[in-house]
Amino acid sequence: MENVMIEINRIKKKLGKKEVLKGISLQLKPSVYGLAGANGAGKTTLLRILAGVMNADGGEIVMPEGSGQTGYLPQKFGCFPELTVYEQLEYFACLKKIPASCMESEILRALECVNLGGKEKMKCRKLSGGMVRRAGIAQALLGNPALLLLDEPTVGLDMEERKNFNRVVREMEGERTVLLSTHLAEDLKNLCQSVIILESGEVREVVPETYD
Amino acid sequence: MISKTVKYYIRSKICTVSSVLFFLIPCGFAVFFWKLGMTGFTLLHTLSRYNFYCCAFLAALSFYFISSADRNHVKEAFECGGKKAVYENHALLFMLVQVLFWNSAMCIILILCSMENDASSYFISWFFAGYLCNMFIPQVICVFLTYLVSASGNPGRMLTPEILFIFLISPFAEEIVWEQKPQFPIDYLWKKIRWPFQILYQNGVWSPDVQNDLQMERVRIYLLVFWLLFLLFLAASCIWNVKPVSAAAGIFAAVFLVLSCQPASVYRLNSSWDGINKDITDYEVHVNDHTLKKPDADIFSITSYQLGMALKNELAVEGNLELEASRKCRDFCMTLYHGYAVKELYANTKGVTVQFKQQNDFIFIHADTAVAKLSIHIQYEGHHNKYYANSCAVMLPGWFPWYPMAGKRQVVLEYPEYGKMWGYSPYNRIKKANISIRTNQAVITNLSDKGGNLYEGTEDSITVLGGNIKKLKDEVAADVLPLQLYAGYGEEEFLAKQKEDYFQSLEKLKNAYGVDVSELEHKRLVFASKDLGRNVTNNHLAVFDSYILAVPDYISVDDFLHYLILQDGKNQKRREQSPLIQMVMFSNIDDSAGDIVRQWTEEIRLQNEKPEYMELFMEAAKTCGSERLVKEAVQYALYPQKWECDREFFEMVLNKTEK
C-alpha cells in the first residue's frame, strides 16, 4: 500500500452499555474521505477517537512519524463570545504550539482560506452561525495539519459559503488526509474521493475500496 | 496559553466584576474591622466564620469560568490531539492564583491589624496554621471540586453533587441539630454523614474560645488532607489519567478519612443534646436531685498519683495510684467521669489481685485480699465535650474528675436558689497527695514545673491547661491568655488588674461584709479562658489549697461570695425560700450599699411581697443604714440556718441596732 497515511486497526468503543464501534479497520491515504451513515452509526465517535478527544477501548491507530498535527472541527463548535476572531484562533494556535514568529501569518492565512479575512478584529459574539462554523474550520486548518477531521462541516453554511468550503477542501486533495462526516449526499459526491459507510459501528462498505 | 486564559477572564465582564467584588468586599470589611480596633484573633475568627460565603462565591465564579469552554462548545476542539481538559487546567491554575493573591492580601491585613491592635506579637507567630486550615484550604477544596465538576464532560449533571457539597459544608447544615435525644438515632446518622463535610470553621455564631485553637484538632486536619487527596485522586484518575498518582492519592485519602473518624476531643459549641450539653441528658439534670450533698466519709484516699498523660486526639492517661485506707478493706470506689474508659486496671501490690468494674462515673475495685494499702496501675482514655484535652489545647480543671478521685463524687450540681441553673461541681477536692504527671507537651498546671514536661507537687487537685496560654514568672499570676490582650491592655495591665481585683475583693469581703477570707488569701491565680464556666453556673472561679482557678475578670466580690454561698449544700432549700437571700444572690454586691438597697426596694415592690415585709425591710434599711443592712444580709446568705425566716432576720437586725 503506497502513501499510507493512517492505519486504523480494530478500533472498539463502548459508551455505557452500547458498543458504538465494533472493530473498525481502515487505511487512509492523503485524500478526501467521506464518512457516511445513519444517526448512531458511530461517525462522530470515530472522529473523536481519531482526534484524540476520546480514548478507544481497543485497537490502535498508527500514524507515521512526523505526520504532524491533527485538525479537528467538532459537530458542535462555538467561540468565547468576549474574544475577537483573531484572539480565538490565537488560543488554538497556542495549543497547537505554532511558533510565535509565524502565528499571526498562520492565523490570517487560515482566515483567508475560509473567507473570514478582514474579520479578525470582530468580536465572536457578533458572528453569525455560518461565520462561527467557518472560524471552526479555520482553527482546524491552523498548523497545516496532515490529518483533518471535519464533523458536519457545512451545517449552517449558506450556498456561497458551502461553495467556498468545497473549494478549500478540493485544494487539499493529495496534500493531506481529510475525513469528512456528513449527511449531505452532495458533499459526498462533490468532495470525496472515497466514501466510508458505517452501520451499527462497523464499516459496511468503502466506495471505492481503499484497502485490500 | 495561561496568558490567553487570563485575557479571556479579563474580557469576561462577569468574571472581572466578580473578581473585583471578591477582592474589594471582604478586604474592605477586614480593613474596616481592623480600623475599628478588632484584635488579630477576633478578625481571623470573623473571617473564618464567613469563609463559607467566600467559598460559595468562589465555587460559583470558578464554575462559570472553568466550564466556559464546555458552555461555549469550544472544549472539544481544544482537546484535539489528546489534550484533555487543557482549558480547564489553565483556568483552574488561574483561579488558584487568584485565591492565593486574595489570601495573601488577607494575611497582610491580619498582620497589620495585629501589629496595631494587639498587645503582643503572639498572634502573628500563631495565626498562620489556623488561617490555612480555616480560610485557604477550604477555598482551594471548593475551587478544585468545581474544576472536577467543570472538566467532567457533563458539568450540568455534575453540578447537583456540588450543590449538595456546598450545602453540607454550610452553616445551614450546621444548624440541623437535635436539642433533645430523638427516639430513632437519626441525629447519629446525620452526624456521620456530615462529619466529612466539616471543612469550615464550625459554630461561628458563638464567640470563640481564646484558649482553644480555631478548631485545629488533628482529626480536622486529617479531614482537610483527605479532601485534598481525594480530589487529587479524582483528578488524576478521571481527567489527567496519571495512574500512579491516582493510586497513591486514593490510598492515602482513604487512610486520612479513617484517621479523621477516630474518637477525639473536639470542642464545638452547638445546641445538640450530645454536644457540650450532653451531661444534661447523661445526668438527667432537672429530673433528678443534684443539689450539693454532704459526701460520704472516705474510707480511703489516694496518696500518690504517678501519671503519664498523652494529649493526642483525646486524653490518654496511664500510671500508678497509691490507695491508703483507714482500715483494711477489699472494696474501693473511685470517681472518674464516664467519658473516660478504663482500658486496664491491675494491682501492683504483691500478692493482691483486683477486679474492677466501671459503671457511670465510678470505678469499683474489688481486691481478693483485704488491704489497707493498695498500689494499682490504671490506663484510661477518652474525652469530655466541654473540658477538652487534645494536642492543640487542654482545659482540665482540678475539680473535674478527669483523674480518679477517691470515693463517690458529685460531678454536676443544681442550684435551687438560682432556679434551674446547673453546673459542674467546683468543690471536688482530693486529700493532699503526692502528684507527678508527665505530659507529651508543655502545659500549665498547679504543680511545679520540673522541666522536660514533668510536673510535681503535693496538692489537693490536678489542674492542667494548655493551648493559647502563656506561663508567667509572676509571684501571683501563673499564666495569661495572650489572645485576650489588646493594645493598651498588655500583660502588665492584665496582671495589674487581676491582682487589684483579687486584693480588693478580699479586702471588701473582709471589711465590708465581715467574711472570713483566710481560706481565700495568699493563693496563686491560675487563669483559664471564659469557656471554663461558659453556659454553666458557678464554674468561673474555684478556690483550692494553693491556688485559685479562675477566668480573668471573674475575680470579684460577687464571684467569691457566690462560690462560698453555694458551697453550703445543706441550706440550699432554705435560701431558695428567702426573698432577701435571693436578692443578695442576684445582686451585684460590688455596687455601693446605697445602690444595692435601692435595687432591693424596687425588687420587693415588683415581686408584690406582703406589705409587712416591705415595712420591715424599709425599717431595717432606715434604722441600721444601707451598709450595715447589706453586710448583715450577706452574712445571712452565707449562714441562713441562723434564722428561721426573713422576718426573724430583720428583727435581729433591728434589735442589734437598738442595743
JSON list of C-alpha atoms in Angstrom, two decimals, chain A residues 7-203:
[
{"chain": "A", "resi": 7, "resn": "GLU", "atom": "CA", "xyz": [-3.80, 2.84, 9.81]},
{"chain": "A", "resi": 8, "resn": "ILE", "atom": "CA", "xyz": [-6.87, 2.26, 11.93]},
{"chain": "A", "resi": 9, "resn": "ASN", "atom": "CA", "xyz": [-6.81, -1.25, 13.37]},
{"chain": "A", "resi": 10, "resn": "ARG", "atom": "CA", "xyz": [-9.82, -2.82, 15.06]},
{"chain": "A", "resi": 11, "resn": "ILE", "atom": "CA", "xyz": [-10.92, 0.24, 16.94]},
{"chain": "A", "resi": 12, "resn": "LYS", "atom": "CA", "xyz": [-13.58, -0.53, 19.53]},
{"chain": "A", "resi": 13, "resn": "LYS", "atom": "CA", "xyz": [-15.56, 1.77, 21.73]},
{"chain": "A", "resi": 14, "resn": "LYS", "atom": "CA", "xyz": [-18.35, 1.23, 24.21]},
{"chain": "A", "resi": 15, "resn": "LEU", "atom": "CA", "xyz": [-20.44, 4.08, 25.54]},
{"chain": "A", "resi": 16, "resn": "GLY", "atom": "CA", "xyz": [-22.40, 2.90, 28.52]},
{"chain": "A", "resi": 17, "resn": "LYS", "atom": "CA", "xyz": [-23.83, -0.46, 27.57]},
{"chain": "A", "resi": 18, "resn": "LYS", "atom": "CA", "xyz": [-23.84, 0.22, 23.85]},
{"chain": "A", "resi": 19, "resn": "GLU", "atom": "CA", "xyz": [-20.96, -0.90, 21.67]},
{"chain": "A", "resi": 20, "resn": "VAL", "atom": "CA", "xyz": [-20.64, 2.08, 19.38]},
{"chain": "A", "resi": 21, "resn": "LEU", "atom": "CA", "xyz": [-17.63, 0.91, 17.40]},
{"chain": "A", "resi": 22, "resn": "LYS", "atom": "CA", "xyz": [-17.15, -2.80, 16.88]},
{"chain": "A", "resi": 23, "resn": "GLY", "atom": "CA", "xyz": [-13.69, -3.09, 15.49]},
{"chain": "A", "resi": 24, "resn": "ILE", "atom": "CA", "xyz": [-13.19, -0.52, 12.75]},
{"chain": "A", "resi": 25, "resn": "SER", "atom": "CA", "xyz": [-10.23, -1.09, 10.47]},
{"chain": "A", "resi": 26, "resn": "LEU", "atom": "CA", "xyz": [-9.22, 1.35, 7.75]},
{"chain": "A", "resi": 27, "resn": "GLN", "atom": "CA", "xyz": [-6.18, 2.55, 5.88]},
{"chain": "A", "resi": 28, "resn": "LEU", "atom": "CA", "xyz": [-6.28, 6.17, 4.85]},
{"chain": "A", "resi": 29, "resn": "LYS", "atom": "CA", "xyz": [-4.05, 7.79, 2.25]},
{"chain": "A", "resi": 30, "resn": "PRO", "atom": "CA", "xyz": [-3.73, 11.51, 1.60]},
{"chain": "A", "resi": 31, "resn": "SER", "atom": "CA", "xyz": [-7.15, 12.01, 0.10]},
{"chain": "A", "resi": 32, "resn": "VAL", "atom": "CA", "xyz": [-10.59, 13.25, 0.95]},
{"chain": "A", "resi": 33, "resn": "TYR", "atom": "CA", "xyz": [-12.77, 10.62, 2.53]},
{"chain": "A", "resi": 34, "resn": "GLY", "atom": "CA", "xyz": [-16.43, 10.96, 3.28]},
{"chain": "A", "resi": 35, "resn": "LEU", "atom": "CA", "xyz": [-17.83, 9.30, 6.37]},
{"chain": "A", "resi": 36, "resn": "ALA", "atom": "CA", "xyz": [-21.47, 8.44, 5.97]},
{"chain": "A", "resi": 37, "resn": "GLY", "atom": "CA", "xyz": [-24.05, 6.51, 7.91]},
{"chain": "A", "resi": 38, "resn": "ALA", "atom": "CA", "xyz": [-27.29, 6.82, 9.77]},
{"chain": "A", "resi": 39, "resn": "ASN", "atom": "CA", "xyz": [-27.55, 8.55, 13.14]},
{"chain": "A", "resi": 40, "resn": "GLY", "atom": "CA", "xyz": [-25.88, 6.42, 15.77]},
{"chain": "A", "resi": 41, "resn": "ALA", "atom": "CA", "xyz": [-23.68, 4.63, 13.27]},
{"chain": "A", "resi": 42, "resn": "GLY", "atom": "CA", "xyz": [-20.54, 5.78, 15.09]},
{"chain": "A", "resi": 43, "resn": "LYS", "atom": "CA", "xyz": [-19.26, 8.55, 12.79]},
{"chain": "A", "resi": 44, "resn": "THR", "atom": "CA", "xyz": [-18.75, 11.20, 15.46]},
{"chain": "A", "resi": 45, "resn": "THR", "atom": "CA", "xyz": [-17.29, 8.67, 17.87]},
{"chain": "A", "resi": 46, "resn": "LEU", "atom": "CA", "xyz": [-14.76, 7.55, 15.29]},
{"chain": "A", "resi": 47, "resn": "LEU", "atom": "CA", "xyz": [-13.80, 11.14, 14.55]},
{"chain": "A", "resi": 48, "resn": "ARG", "atom": "CA", "xyz": [-13.42, 11.89, 18.24]},
{"chain": "A", "resi": 49, "resn": "ILE", "atom": "CA", "xyz": [-11.16, 8.91, 18.70]},
{"chain": "A", "resi": 50, "resn": "LEU", "atom": "CA", "xyz": [-9.06, 9.92, 15.73]},
{"chain": "A", "resi": 51, "resn": "ALA", "atom": "CA", "xyz": [-8.87, 13.47, 17.08]},
{"chain": "A", "resi": 52, "resn": "GLY", "atom": "CA", "xyz": [-7.68, 12.17, 20.43]},
{"chain": "A", "resi": 53, "resn": "VAL", "atom": "CA", "xyz": [-10.62, 13.71, 22.24]},
{"chain": "A", "resi": 54, "resn": "MET", "atom": "CA", "xyz": [-11.83, 10.26, 23.25]},
{"chain": "A", "resi": 55, "resn": "ASN", "atom": "CA", "xyz": [-9.91, 7.07, 24.05]},
{"chain": "A", "resi": 56, "resn": "ALA", "atom": "CA", "xyz": [-10.71, 3.83, 22.26]},
{"chain": "A", "resi": 57, "resn": "ASP", "atom": "CA", "xyz": [-11.46, 0.74, 24.33]},
{"chain": "A", "resi": 58, "resn": "GLY", "atom": "CA", "xyz": [-9.47, -1.44, 21.99]},
{"chain": "A", "resi": 59, "resn": "GLY", "atom": "CA", "xyz": [-7.43, -1.39, 18.82]},
{"chain": "A", "resi": 60, "resn": "GLU", "atom": "CA", "xyz": [-4.82, 1.06, 17.69]},
{"chain": "A", "resi": 61, "resn": "ILE", "atom": "CA", "xyz": [-4.26, 3.97, 15.43]},
{"chain": "A", "resi": 62, "resn": "VAL", "atom": "CA", "xyz": [-0.92, 4.14, 13.68]},
{"chain": "A", "resi": 63, "resn": "MET", "atom": "CA", "xyz": [0.22, 7.41, 12.28]},
{"chain": "A", "resi": 64, "resn": "PRO", "atom": "CA", "xyz": [3.61, 7.62, 10.57]},
{"chain": "A", "resi": 65, "resn": "GLU", "atom": "CA", "xyz": [6.30, 9.55, 12.39]},
{"chain": "A", "resi": 66, "resn": "GLY", "atom": "CA", "xyz": [6.49, 13.20, 11.55]},
{"chain": "A", "resi": 67, "resn": "SER", "atom": "CA", "xyz": [2.95, 13.17, 10.28]},
{"chain": "A", "resi": 68, "resn": "GLY", "atom": "CA", "xyz": [2.28, 16.45, 12.04]},
{"chain": "A", "resi": 69, "resn": "GLN", "atom": "CA", "xyz": [-0.79, 17.97, 13.66]},
{"chain": "A", "resi": 70, "resn": "THR", "atom": "CA", "xyz": [-4.38, 16.95, 13.52]},
{"chain": "A", "resi": 71, "resn": "GLY", "atom": "CA", "xyz": [-7.03, 19.50, 12.77]},
{"chain": "A", "resi": 72, "resn": "TYR", "atom": "CA", "xyz": [-10.50, 18.82, 14.15]},
{"chain": "A", "resi": 73, "resn": "LEU", "atom": "CA", "xyz": [-13.81, 20.53, 13.69]},
{"chain": "A", "resi": 74, "resn": "PRO", "atom": "CA", "xyz": [-16.35, 19.04, 16.11]},
{"chain": "A", "resi": 75, "resn": "GLN", "atom": "CA", "xyz": [-20.02, 18.72, 15.36]},
{"chain": "A", "resi": 76, "resn": "LYS", "atom": "CA", "xyz": [-20.79, 21.49, 17.85]},
{"chain": "A", "resi": 77, "resn": "PHE", "atom": "CA", "xyz": [-18.36, 24.32, 17.70]},
{"chain": "A", "resi": 78, "resn": "GLY", "atom": "CA", "xyz": [-18.54, 27.70, 19.31]},
{"chain": "A", "resi": 79, "resn": "CYS", "atom": "CA", "xyz": [-16.37, 30.58, 20.38]},
{"chain": "A", "resi": 80, "resn": "PHE", "atom": "CA", "xyz": [-15.73, 32.54, 23.51]},
{"chain": "A", "resi": 81, "resn": "PRO", "atom": "CA", "xyz": [-18.09, 35.45, 22.91]},
{"chain": "A", "resi": 82, "resn": "GLU", "atom": "CA", "xyz": [-15.83, 38.04, 24.57]},
{"chain": "A", "resi": 83, "resn": "LEU", "atom": "CA", "xyz": [-12.83, 37.35, 22.35]},
{"chain": "A", "resi": 84, "resn": "THR", "atom": "CA", "xyz": [-12.21, 38.57, 18.83]},
{"chain": "A", "resi": 85, "resn": "VAL", "atom": "CA", "xyz": [-11.91, 36.13, 15.96]},
{"chain": "A", "resi": 86, "resn": "TYR", "atom": "CA", "xyz": [-8.15, 36.64, 15.94]},
{"chain": "A", "resi": 87, "resn": "GLU", "atom": "CA", "xyz": [-7.87, 36.05, 19.69]},
{"chain": "A", "resi": 88, "resn": "GLN", "atom": "CA", "xyz": [-9.99, 32.93, 19.47]},
{"chain": "A", "resi": 89, "resn": "LEU", "atom": "CA", "xyz": [-7.72, 31.49, 16.79]},
{"chain": "A", "resi": 90, "resn": "GLU", "atom": "CA", "xyz": [-4.69, 32.65, 18.71]},
{"chain": "A", "resi": 91, "resn": "TYR", "atom": "CA", "xyz": [-5.88, 30.42, 21.54]},
{"chain": "A", "resi": 92, "resn": "PHE", "atom": "CA", "xyz": [-5.92, 27.43, 19.21]},
{"chain": "A", "resi": 93, "resn": "ALA", "atom": "CA", "xyz": [-2.59, 28.39, 17.70]},
{"chain": "A", "resi": 94, "resn": "CYS", "atom": "CA", "xyz": [-1.05, 28.35, 21.16]},
{"chain": "A", "resi": 95, "resn": "LEU", "atom": "CA", "xyz": [-2.48, 24.92, 21.82]},
{"chain": "A", "resi": 96, "resn": "LYS", "atom": "CA", "xyz": [-1.01, 23.67, 18.57]},
{"chain": "A", "resi": 97, "resn": "LYS", "atom": "CA", "xyz": [2.33, 25.18, 19.60]},
{"chain": "A", "resi": 98, "resn": "ILE", "atom": "CA", "xyz": [2.61, 27.25, 16.49]},
{"chain": "A", "resi": 99, "resn": "PRO", "atom": "CA", "xyz": [5.73, 29.39, 16.93]},
{"chain": "A", "resi": 100, "resn": "ALA", "atom": "CA", "xyz": [5.02, 32.97, 17.90]},
{"chain": "A", "resi": 101, "resn": "SER", "atom": "CA", "xyz": [7.04, 34.25, 14.96]},
{"chain": "A", "resi": 102, "resn": "CYS", "atom": "CA", "xyz": [4.66, 32.82, 12.40]},
{"chain": "A", "resi": 103, "resn": "MET", "atom": "CA", "xyz": [1.47, 32.73, 14.45]},
{"chain": "A", "resi": 104, "resn": "GLU", "atom": "CA", "xyz": [-0.01, 35.89, 13.06]},
{"chain": "A", "resi": 105, "resn": "SER", "atom": "CA", "xyz": [0.59, 34.95, 9.45]},
{"chain": "A", "resi": 106, "resn": "GLU", "atom": "CA", "xyz": [-0.76, 31.47, 10.04]},
{"chain": "A", "resi": 107, "resn": "ILE", "atom": "CA", "xyz": [-3.93, 32.79, 11.62]},
{"chain": "A", "resi": 108, "resn": "LEU", "atom": "CA", "xyz": [-4.50, 35.29, 8.83]},
{"chain": "A", "resi": 109, "resn": "ARG", "atom": "CA", "xyz": [-3.87, 32.60, 6.23]},
{"chain": "A", "resi": 110, "resn": "ALA", "atom": "CA", "xyz": [-6.42, 30.30, 7.84]},
{"chain": "A", "resi": 111, "resn": "LEU", "atom": "CA", "xyz": [-8.96, 33.09, 8.00]},
{"chain": "A", "resi": 112, "resn": "GLU", "atom": "CA", "xyz": [-8.40, 33.87, 4.34]},
{"chain": "A", "resi": 113, "resn": "CYS", "atom": "CA", "xyz": [-8.96, 30.24, 3.46]},
{"chain": "A", "resi": 114, "resn": "VAL", "atom": "CA", "xyz": [-12.42, 30.35, 4.96]},
{"chain": "A", "resi": 115, "resn": "ASN", "atom": "CA", "xyz": [-13.25, 33.80, 3.68]},
{"chain": "A", "resi": 116, "resn": "LEU", "atom": "CA", "xyz": [-13.05, 35.48, 7.05]},
{"chain": "A", "resi": 117, "resn": "GLY", "atom": "CA", "xyz": [-10.17, 37.69, 6.02]},
{"chain": "A", "resi": 118, "resn": "GLY", "atom": "CA", "xyz": [-10.73, 41.20, 7.36]},
{"chain": "A", "resi": 119, "resn": "LYS", "atom": "CA", "xyz": [-12.97, 39.96, 10.19]},
{"chain": "A", "resi": 120, "resn": "GLU", "atom": "CA", "xyz": [-10.17, 39.17, 12.61]},
{"chain": "A", "resi": 121, "resn": "LYS", "atom": "CA", "xyz": [-10.98, 42.06, 14.93]},
{"chain": "A", "resi": 122, "resn": "MET", "atom": "CA", "xyz": [-14.66, 41.23, 15.10]},
{"chain": "A", "resi": 123, "resn": "LYS", "atom": "CA", "xyz": [-15.97, 40.03, 18.46]},
{"chain": "A", "resi": 124, "resn": "CYS", "atom": "CA", "xyz": [-17.05, 36.41, 18.29]},
{"chain": "A", "resi": 125, "resn": "ARG", "atom": "CA", "xyz": [-20.43, 37.21, 19.80]},
{"chain": "A", "resi": 126, "resn": "LYS", "atom": "CA", "xyz": [-21.20, 39.18, 16.65]},
{"chain": "A", "resi": 127, "resn": "LEU", "atom": "CA", "xyz": [-20.51, 36.29, 14.28]},
{"chain": "A", "resi": 128, "resn": "SER", "atom": "CA", "xyz": [-23.39, 34.58, 12.53]},
{"chain": "A", "resi": 129, "resn": "GLY", "atom": "CA", "xyz": [-23.80, 30.82, 12.80]},
{"chain": "A", "resi": 130, "resn": "GLY", "atom": "CA", "xyz": [-22.14, 30.28, 9.45]},
{"chain": "A", "resi": 131, "resn": "MET", "atom": "CA", "xyz": [-19.24, 32.53, 10.34]},
{"chain": "A", "resi": 132, "resn": "VAL", "atom": "CA", "xyz": [-18.70, 30.63, 13.57]},
{"chain": "A", "resi": 133, "resn": "ARG", "atom": "CA", "xyz": [-18.60, 27.42, 11.57]},
{"chain": "A", "resi": 134, "resn": "ARG", "atom": "CA", "xyz": [-16.03, 28.93, 9.23]},
{"chain": "A", "resi": 135, "resn": "ALA", "atom": "CA", "xyz": [-13.98, 30.07, 12.17]},
{"chain": "A", "resi": 136, "resn": "GLY", "atom": "CA", "xyz": [-14.11, 26.47, 13.32]},
{"chain": "A", "resi": 137, "resn": "ILE", "atom": "CA", "xyz": [-12.78, 25.29, 10.00]},
{"chain": "A", "resi": 138, "resn": "ALA", "atom": "CA", "xyz": [-10.08, 27.96, 10.22]},
{"chain": "A", "resi": 139, "resn": "GLN", "atom": "CA", "xyz": [-8.88, 26.71, 13.59]},
{"chain": "A", "resi": 140, "resn": "ALA", "atom": "CA", "xyz": [-8.81, 23.18, 12.23]},
{"chain": "A", "resi": 141, "resn": "LEU", "atom": "CA", "xyz": [-6.59, 24.39, 9.38]},
{"chain": "A", "resi": 142, "resn": "LEU", "atom": "CA", "xyz": [-4.11, 26.06, 11.68]},
{"chain": "A", "resi": 143, "resn": "GLY", "atom": "CA", "xyz": [-0.67, 24.50, 11.60]},
{"chain": "A", "resi": 144, "resn": "ASN", "atom": "CA", "xyz": [-1.24, 22.90, 8.24]},
{"chain": "A", "resi": 145, "resn": "PRO", "atom": "CA", "xyz": [-2.44, 19.61, 9.70]},
{"chain": "A", "resi": 146, "resn": "ALA", "atom": "CA", "xyz": [-1.66, 16.34, 7.97]},
{"chain": "A", "resi": 147, "resn": "LEU", "atom": "CA", "xyz": [-4.96, 14.91, 9.15]},
{"chain": "A", "resi": 148, "resn": "LEU", "atom": "CA", "xyz": [-8.11, 16.96, 9.02]},
{"chain": "A", "resi": 149, "resn": "LEU", "atom": "CA", "xyz": [-11.25, 15.71, 10.68]},
{"chain": "A", "resi": 150, "resn": "LEU", "atom": "CA", "xyz": [-14.45, 17.58, 9.93]},
{"chain": "A", "resi": 151, "resn": "ASP", "atom": "CA", "xyz": [-17.73, 16.63, 11.54]},
{"chain": "A", "resi": 152, "resn": "GLU", "atom": "CA", "xyz": [-20.69, 18.02, 9.65]},
{"chain": "A", "resi": 153, "resn": "PRO", "atom": "CA", "xyz": [-18.61, 20.97, 8.40]},
{"chain": "A", "resi": 154, "resn": "THR", "atom": "CA", "xyz": [-21.22, 22.54, 6.14]},
{"chain": "A", "resi": 155, "resn": "VAL", "atom": "CA", "xyz": [-24.05, 22.64, 8.67]},
{"chain": "A", "resi": 156, "resn": "GLY", "atom": "CA", "xyz": [-25.23, 26.22, 8.93]},
{"chain": "A", "resi": 157, "resn": "LEU", "atom": "CA", "xyz": [-23.36, 27.39, 5.85]},
{"chain": "A", "resi": 158, "resn": "ASP", "atom": "CA", "xyz": [-25.24, 29.07, 3.07]},
{"chain": "A", "resi": 159, "resn": "MET", "atom": "CA", "xyz": [-24.77, 28.22, -0.65]},
{"chain": "A", "resi": 160, "resn": "GLU", "atom": "CA", "xyz": [-21.97, 30.67, -1.16]},
{"chain": "A", "resi": 161, "resn": "GLU", "atom": "CA", "xyz": [-20.15, 29.59, 1.95]},
{"chain": "A", "resi": 162, "resn": "ARG", "atom": "CA", "xyz": [-20.54, 25.98, 1.02]},
{"chain": "A", "resi": 163, "resn": "LYS", "atom": "CA", "xyz": [-19.01, 26.67, -2.37]},
{"chain": "A", "resi": 164, "resn": "ASN", "atom": "CA", "xyz": [-16.07, 28.35, -0.68]},
{"chain": "A", "resi": 165, "resn": "PHE", "atom": "CA", "xyz": [-15.70, 25.45, 1.68]},
{"chain": "A", "resi": 166, "resn": "ASN", "atom": "CA", "xyz": [-15.75, 22.95, -1.19]},
{"chain": "A", "resi": 167, "resn": "ARG", "atom": "CA", "xyz": [-13.03, 24.94, -2.91]},
{"chain": "A", "resi": 168, "resn": "VAL", "atom": "CA", "xyz": [-10.87, 24.85, 0.20]},
{"chain": "A", "resi": 169, "resn": "VAL", "atom": "CA", "xyz": [-11.29, 21.11, 0.56]},
{"chain": "A", "resi": 170, "resn": "ARG", "atom": "CA", "xyz": [-10.56, 20.44, -3.10]},
{"chain": "A", "resi": 171, "resn": "GLU", "atom": "CA", "xyz": [-7.33, 22.37, -2.75]},
{"chain": "A", "resi": 172, "resn": "MET", "atom": "CA", "xyz": [-6.28, 19.90, -0.09]},
{"chain": "A", "resi": 173, "resn": "GLU", "atom": "CA", "xyz": [-6.62, 16.86, -2.34]},
{"chain": "A", "resi": 174, "resn": "GLY", "atom": "CA", "xyz": [-3.49, 14.80, -2.28]},
{"chain": "A", "resi": 175, "resn": "GLU", "atom": "CA", "xyz": [-1.84, 17.04, 0.31]},
{"chain": "A", "resi": 176, "resn": "ARG", "atom": "CA", "xyz": [-3.36, 15.63, 3.45]},
{"chain": "A", "resi": 177, "resn": "THR", "atom": "CA", "xyz": [-5.87, 13.13, 4.68]},
{"chain": "A", "resi": 178, "resn": "VAL", "atom": "CA", "xyz": [-9.30, 14.64, 5.15]},
{"chain": "A", "resi": 179, "resn": "LEU", "atom": "CA", "xyz": [-12.05, 12.69, 6.83]},
{"chain": "A", "resi": 180, "resn": "LEU", "atom": "CA", "xyz": [-15.35, 14.43, 6.47]},
{"chain": "A", "resi": 181, "resn": "SER", "atom": "CA", "xyz": [-18.52, 13.28, 8.17]},
{"chain": "A", "resi": 182, "resn": "THR", "atom": "CA", "xyz": [-21.69, 14.46, 6.50]},
{"chain": "A", "resi": 183, "resn": "HIS", "atom": "CA", "xyz": [-25.29, 13.62, 5.81]},
{"chain": "A", "resi": 184, "resn": "LEU", "atom": "CA", "xyz": [-25.30, 15.63, 2.61]},
{"chain": "A", "resi": 185, "resn": "ALA", "atom": "CA", "xyz": [-25.04, 13.45, -0.50]},
{"chain": "A", "resi": 186, "resn": "GLU", "atom": "CA", "xyz": [-23.97, 16.46, -2.47]},
{"chain": "A", "resi": 187, "resn": "ASP", "atom": "CA", "xyz": [-20.88, 16.93, -0.31]},
{"chain": "A", "resi": 188, "resn": "LEU", "atom": "CA", "xyz": [-20.03, 13.26, -0.60]},
{"chain": "A", "resi": 189, "resn": "LYS", "atom": "CA", "xyz": [-20.39, 13.40, -4.34]},
{"chain": "A", "resi": 190, "resn": "ASN", "atom": "CA", "xyz": [-18.54, 16.66, -4.96]},
{"chain": "A", "resi": 191, "resn": "LEU", "atom": "CA", "xyz": [-15.73, 16.43, -2.46]},
{"chain": "A", "resi": 192, "resn": "CYS", "atom": "CA", "xyz": [-14.85, 12.88, -1.58]},
{"chain": "A", "resi": 193, "resn": "GLN", "atom": "CA", "xyz": [-12.63, 10.52, -3.46]},
{"chain": "A", "resi": 194, "resn": "SER", "atom": "CA", "xyz": [-13.89, 7.70, -1.29]},
{"chain": "A", "resi": 195, "resn": "VAL", "atom": "CA", "xyz": [-16.86, 7.23, 0.99]},
{"chain": "A", "resi": 196, "resn": "ILE", "atom": "CA", "xyz": [-16.76, 5.08, 4.09]},
{"chain": "A", "resi": 197, "resn": "ILE", "atom": "CA", "xyz": [-20.18, 3.88, 5.08]},
{"chain": "A", "resi": 198, "resn": "LEU", "atom": "CA", "xyz": [-20.65, 3.00, 8.72]},
{"chain": "A", "resi": 199, "resn": "GLU", "atom": "CA", "xyz": [-23.53, 0.96, 10.03]},
{"chain": "A", "resi": 200, "resn": "SER", "atom": "CA", "xyz": [-24.05, -0.01, 13.65]},
{"chain": "A", "resi": 201, "resn": "GLY", "atom": "CA", "xyz": [-20.41, 0.56, 14.50]},
{"chain": "A", "resi": 202, "resn": "GLU", "atom": "CA", "xyz": [-18.95, -1.39, 11.61]},
{"chain": "A", "resi": 203, "resn": "VAL", "atom": "CA", "xyz": [-17.62, -0.47, 8.20]}
]
